[in-house]
Amino acid sequence: MTCPLAQRDGLEARIVTSAVFFAVGTGLILHVRRALLRELRQIRKVAGAAQSVLLRPLPPRIDGLNIAAAQLSADHGANIGGDLYEVIATEHGVRVVMGDVRGHGLGAIGTAAAVLGSFREAVHDEPELTCVLRRLERALARHLRERARAEHPSAGPDPDSPVAEEFVTVLLLEIRRDGEVYALNCGHPSPYRLGTGRVEPLTGAEPLPPLGPFPLPAELAATRCGRLLPGESLFLHTDGVEDARDPQGRFFPLPATLAEAVRTQPVSPQTVLRAVFTRLLRHTGGRPADDVAVLILRNDRGRVPDTAGLHRCPAPGVNAGSSSDPAQPAEPSRRTVRGGAGGPAGLLRGISVNRRGTLRDTVHTVRIRAFGSHPV
């Protein structure tokens, strides 16, 4: 008994044989392709879940504050990078962290995870904001030592290694029930205060060095920034926003963009967030060179009476009972906060921004986790 193909002669046999092999090969290729796509979708699903745990989406409102937040990684395929933020309501007030890890990529993500994990625990344990900052410093130092031992097992935490040169800029805020704002800034860009038709930088004491290269000073006090009245907002950002350049090398005009965004009545965190990211992506041609993070908090609370003043946290080696009078801030405030109009309650919303800066849902988009007060 012989194969039917063997009974054919010449060109016809070769054509039939080629067709059979082509059909079998195409089927195998399609099968492998479908298997790879399923595996890729599963990997992306797991990676997205892990990244959401690290930089989890914020609720639309926290203790009377309306919140809008967004983050964009410079690495293709990553939802998060070296930028970090978190907002947590505690018995001491609403505490906020905004930070930026040197560089980006997997190494920066690990450092951001160490800082965020320490912050989420310390804000509930520590009554003073200065103590929270010291906890972040210790957590970062432990993480860098462990990372240095893992990457350079023979040399240990060598001061000349790239890991030893890592640093994190950190901005800590505490917003109390009466609207009083206290801050600690370690090399991070200063936030802006937004009102109806008004944009003002929050300037105060000279910022401390970033966490990592140098230890915190023994004497440490939070800066009193004044009061955030109902209707006013704080705009926090990382340096990837102001340092973004267009093809001609021009920096992104953040103050002008904010001034244009707050002309609407009332000032909505969601509207400001959309305006900044739309113009930023257009400015960079949809290709930002650095990670970008933005966090906006608007005070939607009613007016409340004054509460207690700033507490002090003892520096290492200083007796806890030696703190100064809590009613007297460590240094005079050079920050003022003026009133503004209130706004409606927040609604949970999502924004999708594509690489051309167009705000719409599409397949090839940069997903922006955003929550604010007005429908998009």
CSV table of C-alpha atoms in Angstrom, one decimal:
chain,number,residue,atom,x,y,z
A,1,MET,CA,0.0,0.0,0.0
A,2,THR,CA,1.5,3.3,-1.0
A,3,CYS,CA,0.8,7.0,-0.3
A,4,PRO,CA,-1.6,8.6,-2.8
A,5,LEU,CA,0.9,11.5,-3.2
A,6,ALA,CA,3.6,9.0,-4.4
A,7,GLN,CA,1.3,7.9,-7.2
A,8,ARG,CA,1.3,11.4,-8.7
A,9,ASP,CA,4.0,12.6,-11.0
A,10,GLY,CA,5.7,15.9,-11.7
A,11,LEU,CA,4.4,19.3,-10.8
A,12,GLU,CA,1.0,18.3,-9.5
A,13,ALA,CA,2.6,16.1,-6.7
A,14,ARG,CA,4.9,18.9,-5.6
A,15,ILE,CA,2.1,21.4,-5.4
A,16,VAL,CA,-0.1,19.0,-3.3
A,17,THR,CA,2.9,18.2,-1.0
A,18,SER,CA,3.7,21.9,-0.5
A,19,ALA,CA,0.1,22.7,0.2
A,20,VAL,CA,-0.1,20.0,2.9
A,21,PHE,CA,3.1,21.2,4.6
A,22,PHE,CA,1.9,24.8,4.4
A,23,ALA,CA,-1.4,24.0,6.0
A,24,VAL,CA,0.3,22.1,8.8
A,25,GLY,CA,2.9,24.8,9.4
A,26,THR,CA,0.3,27.5,9.5
A,27,GLY,CA,-1.8,25.6,12.0
A,28,LEU,CA,1.3,25.2,14.3
A,29,ILE,CA,2.2,28.8,14.0
A,30,LEU,CA,-1.3,30.0,14.9
A,31,HIS,CA,-1.4,27.6,17.8
A,32,VAL,CA,1.9,28.8,19.2
A,33,ARG,CA,0.8,32.5,18.6
A,34,ARG,CA,-2.4,32.0,20.5
A,35,ALA,CA,-0.6,30.3,23.4
A,36,LEU,CA,2.0,33.2,23.6
A,37,LEU,CA,-0.8,35.8,23.5
A,38,ARG,CA,-2.6,34.0,26.4
A,39,GLU,CA,0.6,33.9,28.4
A,40,LEU,CA,1.3,37.6,27.7
A,41,ARG,CA,-2.2,38.6,28.8
A,42,GLN,CA,-1.8,36.7,32.0
A,43,ILE,CA,1.6,38.2,32.7
A,44,ARG,CA,0.2,41.7,32.1
A,45,LYS,CA,-2.7,41.0,34.4
A,46,VAL,CA,-0.5,39.8,37.2
A,47,ALA,CA,1.9,42.8,36.7
A,48,GLY,CA,-1.0,45.2,36.7
A,49,ALA,CA,-2.4,43.7,39.9
A,50,ALA,CA,1.1,44.0,41.6
A,51,GLN,CA,1.6,47.6,40.4
A,52,SER,CA,-1.9,48.5,41.7
A,53,VAL,CA,-1.0,47.2,45.1
A,54,LEU,CA,2.2,49.3,45.2
A,55,LEU,CA,0.6,52.6,43.8
A,56,ARG,CA,-3.0,51.9,44.6
A,57,PRO,CA,-5.8,54.1,43.2
A,58,LEU,CA,-6.9,56.8,45.6
A,59,PRO,CA,-10.5,57.2,46.7
A,60,PRO,CA,-12.3,60.3,45.3
A,61,ARG,CA,-12.6,61.8,48.8
A,62,ILE,CA,-10.6,61.5,52.0
A,63,ASP,CA,-11.8,63.2,55.2
A,64,GLY,CA,-13.5,66.1,53.3
A,65,LEU,CA,-10.7,66.5,50.7
A,66,ASN,CA,-11.5,66.0,47.1
A,67,ILE,CA,-8.6,64.2,45.3
A,68,ALA,CA,-7.4,63.8,41.8
A,69,ALA,CA,-4.2,61.8,41.1
A,70,ALA,CA,-2.4,60.5,38.0
A,71,GLN,CA,0.9,58.8,37.3
A,72,LEU,CA,2.7,58.1,34.0
A,73,SER,CA,5.8,55.9,33.7
A,74,ALA,CA,8.5,56.7,31.2
A,75,ASP,CA,9.1,52.9,30.7
A,76,HIS,CA,7.1,51.3,27.9
A,77,GLY,CA,4.6,48.7,29.3
A,78,ALA,CA,4.9,49.8,32.9
A,79,ASN,CA,2.0,51.4,34.8
A,80,ILE,CA,4.2,52.8,37.5
A,81,GLY,CA,7.8,54.0,37.8
A,82,GLY,CA,10.0,55.8,40.3
A,83,ASP,CA,7.3,58.4,41.3
A,84,LEU,CA,5.2,57.7,44.4
A,85,TYR,CA,2.3,59.3,46.2
A,86,GLU,CA,-0.2,58.4,48.9
A,87,VAL,CA,-2.9,60.1,51.0
A,88,ILE,CA,-4.1,58.6,54.3
A,89,ALA,CA,-6.5,60.0,56.9
A,90,THR,CA,-5.3,59.5,60.5
A,91,GLU,CA,-6.2,60.8,63.9
A,92,HIS,CA,-3.5,63.4,63.5
A,93,GLY,CA,-4.9,64.7,60.2
A,94,VAL,CA,-4.7,63.8,56.5
A,95,ARG,CA,-1.1,62.9,55.7
A,96,VAL,CA,0.3,63.1,52.2
A,97,VAL,CA,3.5,61.9,50.6
A,98,MET,CA,4.8,62.8,47.2
A,99,GLY,CA,8.2,61.4,46.2
A,100,ASP,CA,10.5,60.8,43.3
A,101,VAL,CA,13.2,58.0,43.2
A,102,ARG,CA,16.4,58.7,41.3
A,103,GLY,CA,16.1,57.1,37.8
A,104,HIS,CA,13.3,54.8,36.8
A,105,GLY,CA,12.8,51.1,36.0
A,106,LEU,CA,12.6,48.0,38.3
A,107,GLY,CA,15.2,49.4,40.7
A,108,ALA,CA,13.3,52.6,41.2
A,109,ILE,CA,10.1,50.6,41.7
A,110,GLY,CA,11.7,48.6,44.5
A,111,THR,CA,12.8,51.8,46.3
A,112,ALA,CA,9.4,53.4,45.9
A,113,ALA,CA,7.8,50.3,47.4
A,114,ALA,CA,10.1,50.5,50.5
A,115,VAL,CA,9.3,54.2,51.0
A,116,LEU,CA,5.5,53.8,50.5
A,117,GLY,CA,5.4,50.8,52.8
A,118,SER,CA,7.1,52.6,55.6
A,119,PHE,CA,4.9,55.7,55.1
A,120,ARG,CA,1.6,53.7,55.2
A,121,GLU,CA,2.6,52.3,58.6
A,122,ALA,CA,4.3,55.3,60.2
A,123,VAL,CA,1.5,57.8,59.6
A,124,HIS,CA,-0.7,55.9,62.0
A,125,ASP,CA,2.0,55.2,64.6
A,126,GLU,CA,3.8,58.6,64.8
A,127,PRO,CA,2.0,61.7,66.2
A,128,GLU,CA,4.6,64.1,64.8
A,129,LEU,CA,5.3,64.5,61.1
A,130,THR,CA,9.0,64.8,61.7
A,131,CYS,CA,9.0,61.3,63.2
A,132,VAL,CA,7.3,60.0,60.0
A,133,LEU,CA,10.1,61.4,58.0
A,134,ARG,CA,12.7,59.8,60.2
A,135,ARG,CA,10.9,56.4,59.7
A,136,LEU,CA,11.1,56.9,55.9
A,137,GLU,CA,14.8,57.6,56.2
A,138,ARG,CA,15.5,54.4,58.2
A,139,ALA,CA,13.4,52.3,55.8
A,140,LEU,CA,15.2,53.7,52.8
A,141,ALA,CA,18.6,53.0,54.4
A,142,ARG,CA,17.7,49.4,55.1
A,143,HIS,CA,16.4,48.9,51.6
A,144,LEU,CA,19.6,50.3,50.0
A,145,ARG,CA,21.8,48.1,52.2
A,146,GLU,CA,19.9,45.0,51.3
A,147,ARG,CA,19.9,45.9,47.6
A,148,ALA,CA,23.7,46.6,47.7
A,149,ARG,CA,24.3,43.2,49.3
A,150,ALA,CA,22.2,41.5,46.7
A,151,GLU,CA,23.8,43.2,43.7
A,152,HIS,CA,27.4,43.2,45.1
A,153,PRO,CA,27.6,40.2,47.5
A,154,SER,CA,31.4,40.3,47.5
A,155,ALA,CA,31.8,44.1,48.1
A,156,GLY,CA,28.9,44.7,50.4
A,157,PRO,CA,27.3,48.2,50.6
A,158,ASP,CA,30.3,49.9,48.9
A,159,PRO,CA,29.9,53.7,49.0
A,160,ASP,CA,31.1,53.8,45.4
A,161,SER,CA,28.5,51.5,44.1
A,162,PRO,CA,25.5,52.9,42.2
A,163,VAL,CA,23.1,51.7,44.9
A,164,ALA,CA,24.9,53.8,47.5
A,165,GLU,CA,24.2,56.9,45.3
A,166,GLU,CA,20.5,56.3,45.2
A,167,PHE,CA,18.3,59.0,46.7
A,168,VAL,CA,14.6,59.9,47.0
A,169,THR,CA,13.1,63.4,47.0
A,170,VAL,CA,10.1,63.5,49.5
A,171,LEU,CA,7.4,66.0,50.3
A,172,LEU,CA,5.3,65.3,53.4
A,173,LEU,CA,2.2,67.2,54.2
A,174,GLU,CA,-0.2,67.2,57.1
A,175,ILE,CA,-3.6,68.8,56.7
A,176,ARG,CA,-5.4,69.1,59.9
A,177,ARG,CA,-9.2,69.4,60.5
A,178,ASP,CA,-9.0,73.2,60.7
A,179,GLY,CA,-7.2,73.3,57.3
A,180,GLU,CA,-3.8,74.1,58.8
A,181,VAL,CA,-1.1,72.6,56.6
A,182,TYR,CA,2.4,71.5,57.8
A,183,ALA,CA,5.1,70.4,55.5
A,184,LEU,CA,8.6,68.7,55.4
A,185,ASN,CA,10.4,69.0,52.0
A,186,CYS,CA,13.5,66.9,51.2
A,187,GLY,CA,14.6,68.2,47.8
A,188,HIS,CA,11.2,67.9,46.2
A,189,PRO,CA,9.6,70.5,43.9
A,190,SER,CA,7.4,72.9,45.9
A,191,PRO,CA,3.6,72.5,45.5
A,192,TYR,CA,1.3,75.1,44.2
A,193,ARG,CA,-1.8,76.6,45.9
A,194,LEU,CA,-4.7,77.0,43.5
A,195,GLY,CA,-7.7,79.3,43.9
A,196,THR,CA,-10.2,80.7,41.5
A,197,GLY,CA,-8.1,82.5,38.9
A,198,ARG,CA,-5.0,82.3,41.2
A,199,VAL,CA,-1.9,80.1,41.2
A,200,GLU,CA,0.8,80.7,43.8
A,201,PRO,CA,3.8,78.5,44.8
A,202,LEU,CA,4.0,77.4,48.4
A,203,THR,CA,7.4,78.8,49.4
A,204,GLY,CA,8.8,78.5,52.8
A,205,ALA,CA,11.9,77.3,54.5
A,206,GLU,CA,14.8,76.0,52.5
A,207,PRO,CA,14.2,72.3,51.6
A,208,LEU,CA,16.3,69.6,53.2
A,209,PRO,CA,18.6,67.4,51.1
A,210,PRO,CA,16.9,64.3,49.5
A,211,LEU,CA,16.8,61.2,51.6
A,212,GLY,CA,19.7,58.9,51.0
A,213,PRO,CA,23.0,60.8,50.5
A,214,PHE,CA,23.0,62.7,53.8
A,215,PRO,CA,21.4,62.1,57.2
A,216,LEU,CA,18.6,64.3,58.4
A,217,PRO,CA,19.6,67.1,60.8
A,218,ALA,CA,19.3,66.5,64.6
A,219,GLU,CA,17.0,69.4,64.9
A,220,LEU,CA,14.0,68.9,62.6
A,221,ALA,CA,10.7,70.8,62.6
A,222,ALA,CA,7.8,70.9,60.2
A,223,THR,CA,7.1,74.2,58.4
A,224,ARG,CA,3.7,75.8,59.0
A,225,CYS,CA,2.2,76.6,55.6
A,226,GLY,CA,-0.9,78.5,56.7
A,227,ARG,CA,-4.5,77.4,56.2
A,228,LEU,CA,-6.1,75.7,53.2
A,229,LEU,CA,-9.6,77.2,53.2
A,230,PRO,CA,-12.7,75.6,51.6
A,231,GLY,CA,-12.5,75.7,47.8
A,232,GLU,CA,-8.7,76.0,47.6
A,233,SER,CA,-6.5,73.2,46.3
A,234,LEU,CA,-2.9,72.0,46.6
A,235,PHE,CA,-1.1,70.9,43.4
A,236,LEU,CA,1.7,68.4,44.0
A,237,HIS,CA,4.0,67.1,41.3
A,238,THR,CA,7.3,65.5,40.5
A,239,ASP,CA,10.1,67.1,38.6
A,240,GLY,CA,9.2,65.1,35.5
A,241,VAL,CA,6.4,67.6,34.9
A,242,GLU,CA,8.4,70.9,34.9
A,243,ASP,CA,11.5,69.2,33.4
A,244,ALA,CA,9.6,67.8,30.4
A,245,ARG,CA,10.9,69.2,27.1
A,246,ASP,CA,9.5,69.6,23.6
A,247,PRO,CA,11.5,68.7,20.5
A,248,GLN,CA,13.0,72.2,20.5
A,249,GLY,CA,14.3,71.7,24.1
A,250,ARG,CA,11.8,74.1,25.8
A,251,PHE,CA,10.6,73.2,29.3
A,252,PHE,CA,6.9,72.5,30.0
A,253,PRO,CA,5.2,75.8,31.1
A,254,LEU,CA,3.5,74.4,34.2
A,255,PRO,CA,2.6,77.7,35.9
A,256,ALA,CA,1.0,79.0,32.7
A,257,THR,CA,-0.9,75.7,32.3
A,258,LEU,CA,-2.2,75.9,35.8
A,259,ALA,CA,-3.2,79.6,35.4
A,260,GLU,CA,-5.2,78.7,32.4
A,261,ALA,CA,-6.8,75.7,34.1
A,262,VAL,CA,-8.0,77.6,37.2
A,263,ARG,CA,-9.9,80.2,35.1
A,264,THR,CA,-13.0,77.9,35.2
A,265,GLN,CA,-15.6,78.3,38.0
A,266,PRO,CA,-15.2,76.5,40.3
A,267,VAL,CA,-11.7,75.1,40.2
A,268,SER,CA,-12.1,71.3,39.8
A,269,PRO,CA,-9.2,68.9,40.6
A,270,GLN,CA,-10.4,66.7,37.7
A,271,THR,CA,-10.4,69.6,35.3
A,272,VAL,CA,-6.9,70.7,36.3
A,273,LEU,CA,-5.6,67.2,36.0
A,274,ARG,CA,-6.9,66.8,32.5
A,275,ALA,CA,-5.5,70.1,31.4
A,276,VAL,CA,-2.0,69.4,32.7
A,277,PHE,CA,-1.7,65.9,31.2
A,278,THR,CA,-3.3,66.9,27.9
A,279,ARG,CA,-0.9,69.8,27.4
A,280,LEU,CA,2.1,67.8,28.8
A,281,LEU,CA,1.7,64.9,26.3
A,282,ARG,CA,1.3,67.3,23.5
A,283,HIS,CA,4.4,69.2,24.6
A,284,THR,CA,6.5,66.1,24.7
A,285,GLY,CA,4.9,64.5,21.6
A,286,GLY,CA,3.5,61.7,23.7
A,287,ARG,CA,7.0,60.6,24.8
A,288,PRO,CA,7.9,62.0,28.3
A,289,ALA,CA,11.5,61.3,29.1
A,290,ASP,CA,10.9,60.9,32.8
A,291,ASP,CA,8.2,59.5,35.1
A,292,VAL,CA,5.4,61.9,35.9
A,293,ALA,CA,3.1,62.1,38.9
A,294,VAL,CA,0.5,64.7,39.8
A,295,LEU,CA,-1.7,64.9,42.9
A,296,ILE,CA,-4.3,67.5,43.6
A,297,LEU,CA,-6.2,68.0,46.9
A,298,ARG,CA,-9.1,70.4,47.2
A,299,ASN,CA,-10.6,71.4,50.6
A,300,ASP,CA,-14.3,70.7,50.5
A,301,ARG,CA,-14.7,70.9,54.2
A,302,GLY,CA,-16.8,73.5,56.1
A,303,ARG,CA,-15.2,76.0,58.4
A,304,VAL,CA,-14.1,74.5,61.8
A,305,PRO,CA,-12.5,76.1,64.8
A,306,ASP,CA,-8.8,76.1,65.4
A,307,THR,CA,-7.1,73.1,66.9
A,308,ALA,CA,-3.9,72.4,68.6
A,309,GLY,CA,-0.6,73.5,67.2
A,310,LEU,CA,2.4,71.6,65.9
A,311,HIS,CA,4.0,68.9,67.9
A,312,ARG,CA,7.7,68.2,67.9
A,313,CYS,CA,9.4,64.9,67.4
A,314,PRO,CA,12.7,64.4,69.3
A,315,ALA,CA,15.8,63.9,67.2
A,316,PRO,CA,17.8,60.7,67.7
A,317,GLY,CA,19.6,61.0,71.0
A,318,VAL,CA,17.4,63.8,72.4
A,319,ASN,CA,15.1,63.2,75.3
A,320,ALA,CA,11.4,63.0,74.3
A,321,GLY,CA,10.5,65.4,77.1
A,322,SER,CA,12.8,68.2,75.8
A,323,SER,CA,10.5,69.3,72.9
A,324,SER,CA,9.6,72.9,72.7
A,325,ASP,CA,6.2,74.5,73.2
A,326,PRO,CA,3.9,72.9,70.6
A,327,ALA,CA,2.0,76.2,70.2
A,328,GLN,CA,5.2,77.9,68.9
A,329,PRO,CA,6.3,76.7,65.4
A,330,ALA,CA,10.0,76.2,65.0
A,331,GLU,CA,10.3,79.0,62.5
A,332,PRO,CA,7.9,81.7,61.3
A,333,SER,CA,5.7,80.9,58.4
A,334,ARG,CA,6.2,82.6,55.1
A,335,ARG,CA,3.2,80.9,53.5
A,336,THR,CA,-0.3,82.2,53.4
A,337,VAL,CA,-3.6,80.7,52.3
A,338,ARG,CA,-6.6,82.7,51.2
A,339,GLY,CA,-10.1,81.6,50.9
A,340,GLY,CA,-12.1,80.5,47.8
A,341,ALA,CA,-15.4,79.0,46.7
A,342,GLY,CA,-16.5,75.6,47.6
A,343,GLY,CA,-17.5,72.8,45.2
A,344,PRO,CA,-19.8,69.8,44.8
A,345,ALA,CA,-19.0,66.4,46.2
A,346,GLY,CA,-16.6,64.1,44.4
A,347,LEU,CA,-17.5,61.4,41.9
A,348,LEU,CA,-15.3,58.5,41.0
A,349,ARG,CA,-14.1,59.0,37.4
A,350,GLY,CA,-11.5,57.5,35.1
A,351,ILE,CA,-9.5,59.2,32.3
A,352,SER,CA,-7.7,57.7,29.4
A,353,VAL,CA,-5.0,59.8,27.7
A,354,ASN,CA,-3.4,58.6,24.5
A,355,ARG,CA,0.1,59.3,23.3
A,356,ARG,CA,-1.1,62.2,21.2
A,357,GLY,CA,-2.6,63.9,24.2
A,358,THR,CA,-6.2,63.2,23.1
A,359,LEU,CA,-8.6,62.4,26.0
A,360,ARG,CA,-10.5,59.4,24.8
A,361,ASP,CA,-10.7,55.7,25.2
A,362,THR,CA,-8.6,53.7,22.7
A,363,VAL,CA,-6.6,50.5,22.5
A,364,HIS,CA,-3.1,52.1,22.5
A,365,THR,CA,-3.5,54.5,25.5
A,366,VAL,CA,-1.7,55.5,28.6
A,367,ARG,CA,-4.0,54.7,31.4
A,368,ILE,CA,-4.3,57.5,33.9
A,369,ARG,CA,-5.8,56.7,37.3
A,370,ALA,CA,-7.7,59.9,38.1
A,371,PHE,CA,-10.4,60.8,40.6
A,372,GLY,CA,-12.0,64.1,41.0
A,373,SER,CA,-15.1,66.2,41.6
A,374,HIS,CA,-16.7,66.8,38.2
A,375,PRO,CA,-17.7,64.5,35.3
A,376,VAL,CA,-15.2,64.3,32.5
